[in-house]
mmCIF file of C-alpha atoms in Angstrom:
data_model
loop_
_atom_site.group_PDB
_atom_site.id
_atom_site.type_symbol
_atom_site.label_atom_id
_atom_site.label_comp_id
_atom_site.label_asym_id
_atom_site.label_seq_id
_atom_site.Cartn_x
_atom_site.Cartn_y
_atom_site.Cartn_z
ATOM 1 C CA MET A 1 -0.191 0.267 -0.064
ATOM 2 C CA THR A 2 1.580 3.238 -0.949
ATOM 3 C CA ILE A 3 -0.237 6.647 0.607
ATOM 4 C CA ASN A 4 1.656 9.449 -0.511
ATOM 5 C CA ILE A 5 0.903 11.957 1.474
ATOM 6 C CA ASP A 6 2.408 16.405 0.614
ATOM 7 C CA GLN A 7 2.014 19.025 3.201
ATOM 8 C CA GLU A 8 1.924 22.383 1.102
ATOM 9 C CA ALA A 9 0.066 24.486 3.191
ATOM 10 C CA GLY A 10 1.606 26.954 5.408
ATOM 11 C CA ALA A 11 0.355 26.281 8.656
ATOM 12 C CA PRO A 12 -0.189 22.586 9.126
ATOM 13 C CA LEU A 13 -2.223 21.132 10.802
ATOM 14 C CA ASP A 14 -1.381 20.878 14.681
ATOM 15 C CA LEU A 15 -2.415 16.797 14.630
ATOM 16 C CA PRO A 16 -1.382 13.323 13.661
ATOM 17 C CA TYR A 17 -2.949 14.236 10.352
ATOM 18 C CA GLN A 18 -0.472 11.198 8.339
ATOM 19 C CA GLU A 19 -1.450 8.541 11.119
ATOM 20 C CA VAL A 20 -5.388 10.036 10.778
ATOM 21 C CA ILE A 21 -5.164 9.631 6.906
ATOM 22 C CA ARG A 22 -3.332 7.267 6.840
ATOM 23 C CA ASP A 23 -5.443 5.327 9.256
ATOM 24 C CA ILE A 24 -8.768 6.759 7.160
ATOM 25 C CA VAL A 25 -7.890 5.104 3.732
ATOM 26 C CA LEU A 26 -6.761 1.730 5.117
ATOM 27 C CA ALA A 27 -10.256 1.799 6.535
ATOM 28 C CA SER A 28 -12.578 2.423 3.917
ATOM 29 C CA LEU A 29 -10.607 -0.055 1.374
ATOM 30 C CA ASP A 30 -11.096 -3.044 3.994
ATOM 31 C CA TYR A 31 -14.322 -1.519 4.068
ATOM 32 C CA GLU A 32 -14.843 -1.388 0.817
ATOM 33 C CA LYS A 33 -13.418 -4.593 -0.306
ATOM 34 C CA CYS A 34 -11.010 -3.680 -2.094
ATOM 35 C CA PRO A 35 -8.799 -6.580 -3.306
ATOM 36 C CA TYR A 36 -5.902 -5.221 -4.569
ATOM 37 C CA GLU A 37 -2.848 -3.724 -3.268
ATOM 38 C CA ALA A 38 -3.246 0.160 -3.924
ATOM 39 C CA GLU A 39 -1.740 3.684 -4.249
ATOM 40 C CA VAL A 40 -2.950 6.553 -3.291
ATOM 41 C CA ASN A 41 -1.746 10.492 -2.787
ATOM 42 C CA ILE A 42 -3.381 13.393 -0.740
ATOM 43 C CA ILE A 43 -2.211 17.028 -0.342
ATOM 44 C CA LEU A 44 -2.732 19.383 2.494
ATOM 45 C CA THR A 45 -3.427 22.860 0.465
ATOM 46 C CA ASP A 46 -4.858 26.046 1.779
ATOM 47 C CA ASP A 47 -7.538 27.765 0.149
ATOM 48 C CA MET A 48 -5.853 30.143 -1.699
ATOM 49 C CA GLU A 49 -5.074 27.155 -4.142
ATOM 50 C CA ILE A 50 -7.440 24.911 -3.530
ATOM 51 C CA CYS A 51 -9.760 27.132 -4.875
ATOM 52 C CA ARG A 52 -7.474 27.605 -8.182
ATOM 53 C CA LEU A 53 -7.698 23.997 -8.529
ATOM 54 C CA ASN A 54 -12.245 23.951 -8.346
ATOM 55 C CA ARG A 55 -12.133 26.729 -10.599
ATOM 56 C CA ASP A 56 -9.609 24.980 -12.682
ATOM 57 C CA TYR A 57 -11.005 21.161 -13.028
ATOM 58 C CA ARG A 58 -15.443 22.148 -11.659
ATOM 59 C CA GLN A 59 -15.380 26.148 -12.738
ATOM 60 C CA ILE A 60 -16.336 27.125 -9.874
ATOM 61 C CA ASP A 61 -14.695 30.189 -8.348
ATOM 62 C CA ARG A 62 -14.385 29.191 -4.317
ATOM 63 C CA PRO A 63 -12.681 26.697 -1.999
ATOM 64 C CA THR A 64 -14.440 23.554 -1.093
ATOM 65 C CA ASP A 65 -12.498 21.796 1.154
ATOM 66 C CA VAL A 66 -11.606 18.773 -0.782
ATOM 67 C CA LEU A 67 -11.984 17.027 -3.935
ATOM 68 C CA SER A 68 -11.271 14.686 -5.976
ATOM 69 C CA PHE A 69 -9.647 12.776 -8.791
ATOM 70 C CA PRO A 70 -10.649 9.058 -9.169
ATOM 71 C CA MET A 71 -8.557 7.561 -11.699
ATOM 72 C CA LEU A 72 -11.191 4.615 -12.380
ATOM 73 C CA GLU A 73 -14.076 4.593 -13.283
ATOM 74 C CA PHE A 74 -16.927 2.442 -11.663
ATOM 75 C CA GLU A 75 -19.742 0.591 -13.579
ATOM 76 C CA GLN A 76 -20.177 0.255 -9.815
ATOM 77 C CA PRO A 77 -19.529 1.640 -6.667
ATOM 78 C CA SER A 78 -16.609 -0.848 -5.345
ATOM 79 C CA ASP A 79 -16.748 -2.891 -8.047
ATOM 80 C CA PHE A 80 -12.475 -3.740 -9.055
ATOM 81 C CA SER A 81 -13.522 -6.115 -11.636
ATOM 82 C CA HIS A 82 -13.553 -4.769 -14.252
ATOM 83 C CA ALA A 83 -10.326 -2.816 -13.425
ATOM 84 C CA GLU A 84 -7.583 -6.016 -13.983
ATOM 85 C CA GLU A 85 -9.287 -5.048 -17.624
ATOM 86 C CA ASP A 86 -7.673 -2.316 -18.299
ATOM 87 C CA TYR A 87 -4.327 -3.100 -16.646
ATOM 88 C CA ALA A 88 -1.721 -0.975 -17.824
ATOM 89 C CA ASP A 89 -4.105 1.824 -16.958
ATOM 90 C CA CYS A 90 -4.414 1.071 -13.550
ATOM 91 C CA PHE A 91 -1.902 -0.522 -12.004
ATOM 92 C CA ASN A 92 1.307 1.095 -11.124
ATOM 93 C CA PRO A 93 4.365 -0.319 -14.056
ATOM 94 C CA GLU A 94 6.979 -0.528 -11.022
ATOM 95 C CA THR A 95 4.970 -1.328 -8.184
ATOM 96 C CA GLY A 96 1.537 -3.379 -9.199
ATOM 97 C CA GLU A 97 -0.575 -1.599 -7.585
ATOM 98 C CA LEU A 98 -3.851 0.222 -8.816
ATOM 99 C CA MET A 99 -4.271 3.706 -8.041
ATOM 100 C CA LEU A 100 -7.149 4.563 -6.998
ATOM 101 C CA GLY A 101 -6.300 8.606 -7.393
ATOM 102 C CA ASP A 102 -6.106 12.162 -5.744
ATOM 103 C CA ILE A 103 -7.302 13.937 -2.839
ATOM 104 C CA ILE A 104 -6.497 17.303 -1.971
ATOM 105 C CA LEU A 105 -7.192 18.952 1.254
ATOM 106 C CA SER A 106 -8.018 22.801 2.161
ATOM 107 C CA VAL A 107 -5.914 22.463 5.877
ATOM 108 C CA ASP A 108 -8.429 26.171 6.309
ATOM 109 C CA LYS A 109 -11.484 25.002 6.213
ATOM 110 C CA ILE A 110 -10.200 21.120 8.318
ATOM 111 C CA ARG A 111 -10.084 23.812 10.565
ATOM 112 C CA GLU A 112 -13.411 26.709 9.915
ATOM 113 C CA GLN A 113 -15.186 23.436 9.547
ATOM 114 C CA ALA A 114 -14.050 21.284 12.507
ATOM 115 C CA GLU A 115 -15.130 24.910 14.981
ATOM 116 C CA SER A 116 -18.264 25.415 12.996
ATOM 117 C CA TYR A 117 -19.275 21.495 13.277
ATOM 118 C CA GLY A 118 -18.738 21.627 16.931
ATOM 119 C CA HIS A 119 -15.817 19.190 16.967
ATOM 120 C CA SER A 120 -12.144 18.371 16.754
ATOM 121 C CA GLN A 121 -9.767 18.533 13.973
ATOM 122 C CA THR A 122 -8.450 15.550 13.759
ATOM 123 C CA ARG A 123 -12.357 14.195 13.191
ATOM 124 C CA GLU A 124 -12.775 16.910 10.066
ATOM 125 C CA LEU A 125 -9.637 15.284 8.468
ATOM 126 C CA ALA A 126 -10.724 12.144 8.564
ATOM 127 C CA PHE A 127 -14.486 12.454 7.543
ATOM 128 C CA LEU A 128 -12.954 14.201 4.963
ATOM 129 C CA VAL A 129 -10.158 12.153 3.583
ATOM 130 C CA ALA A 130 -12.966 9.167 4.442
ATOM 131 C CA HIS A 131 -15.746 11.373 1.913
ATOM 132 C CA SER A 132 -12.680 11.539 -0.396
ATOM 133 C CA MET A 133 -12.033 7.890 -0.464
ATOM 134 C CA LEU A 134 -15.577 6.588 -1.392
ATOM 135 C CA HIS A 135 -15.766 8.969 -4.045
ATOM 136 C CA LEU A 136 -11.958 7.286 -5.807
ATOM 137 C CA CYS A 137 -14.244 3.934 -5.133
ATOM 138 C CA GLY A 138 -17.591 5.549 -7.616
ATOM 139 C CA TYR A 139 -19.500 6.656 -4.964
ATOM 140 C CA ASP A 140 -21.120 10.310 -5.682
ATOM 141 C CA HIS A 141 -23.646 12.061 -3.497
ATOM 142 C CA MET A 142 -25.958 14.160 -6.949
ATOM 143 C CA GLU A 143 -29.222 12.081 -5.677
ATOM 144 C CA GLU A 144 -30.858 11.793 -2.762
ATOM 145 C CA GLY A 145 -29.947 7.294 -2.277
ATOM 146 C CA GLU A 146 -26.416 8.153 -3.481
ATOM 147 C CA ARG A 147 -25.784 11.168 -0.894
ATOM 148 C CA GLU A 148 -27.381 8.976 1.916
ATOM 149 C CA GLU A 149 -25.416 5.911 0.822
ATOM 150 C CA MET A 150 -22.533 7.350 1.037
ATOM 151 C CA GLU A 151 -23.527 9.108 4.096
ATOM 152 C CA GLU A 152 -23.831 5.491 5.715
ATOM 153 C CA ARG A 153 -20.635 4.490 3.998
ATOM 154 C CA GLN A 154 -19.137 7.143 6.424
ATOM 155 C CA ARG A 155 -20.326 6.426 9.113
ATOM 156 C CA GLU A 156 -19.319 3.265 9.563
ATOM 157 C CA ILE A 157 -15.937 3.713 8.789
ATOM 158 C CA LEU A 158 -15.751 6.654 10.658
ATOM 159 C CA LEU A 159 -17.174 4.637 13.722
ATOM 160 C CA SER A 160 -14.723 1.112 12.513
ATOM 161 C CA LYS A 161 -11.938 4.127 13.589
ATOM 162 C CA GLY A 162 -13.773 5.470 16.676
ATOM 163 C CA TYR A 163 -14.400 8.463 15.692
ATOM 164 C CA LYS A 164 -18.135 9.498 16.501
ATOM 165 C CA ARG A 165 -19.453 14.020 16.071
#
C-alpha cells in the first residue's frame, strides 16, 4: 500500500495528520473490500490553492474543503472487477498497485469546519478522507439515494476507527 502525503499548506495541522490519513485510507479500502494493494496521493493545501484547482477543474471560483480525482471509472461503486481488464491504465507498473487517484484537502477548511461543527480537527480530517476515499471508489452524492448511501458508509468507516461527532 502506498499513501503519498504532501503537506503544502503554509501552516500544517497541529495533529498527527499522517497517521489519521493512513488509518482512514486503510479502513476505507477494507470497508469497500478492495482486493488489491492500492496507491493514493493526498495533498494538504490552503484555501487559495484549492480555490484555483476548484476553478480550473470544476469551474467553481471558491475554495472547497476537498477535491477528489479518481483514476478509475466504475460501473458500480467499489466493483473492482474491471480493473485488471485495463491493467496498463489502472496499475502502477513499478509497484503493481492499483492507482486509485488523488485527494486534495484544504487545511484552512479543516480548521474552519471543525470549529463550525463543534468537533476536533482530527475528526474533520478523518471525515474528509473517508468521504474522498468513497469518491475514489466510485461513489457520488448527486442524487438523494446516493447521498444517503455515501453518508452511511462514511459514518460506518469513521465509527470503525472510533471517530464520533
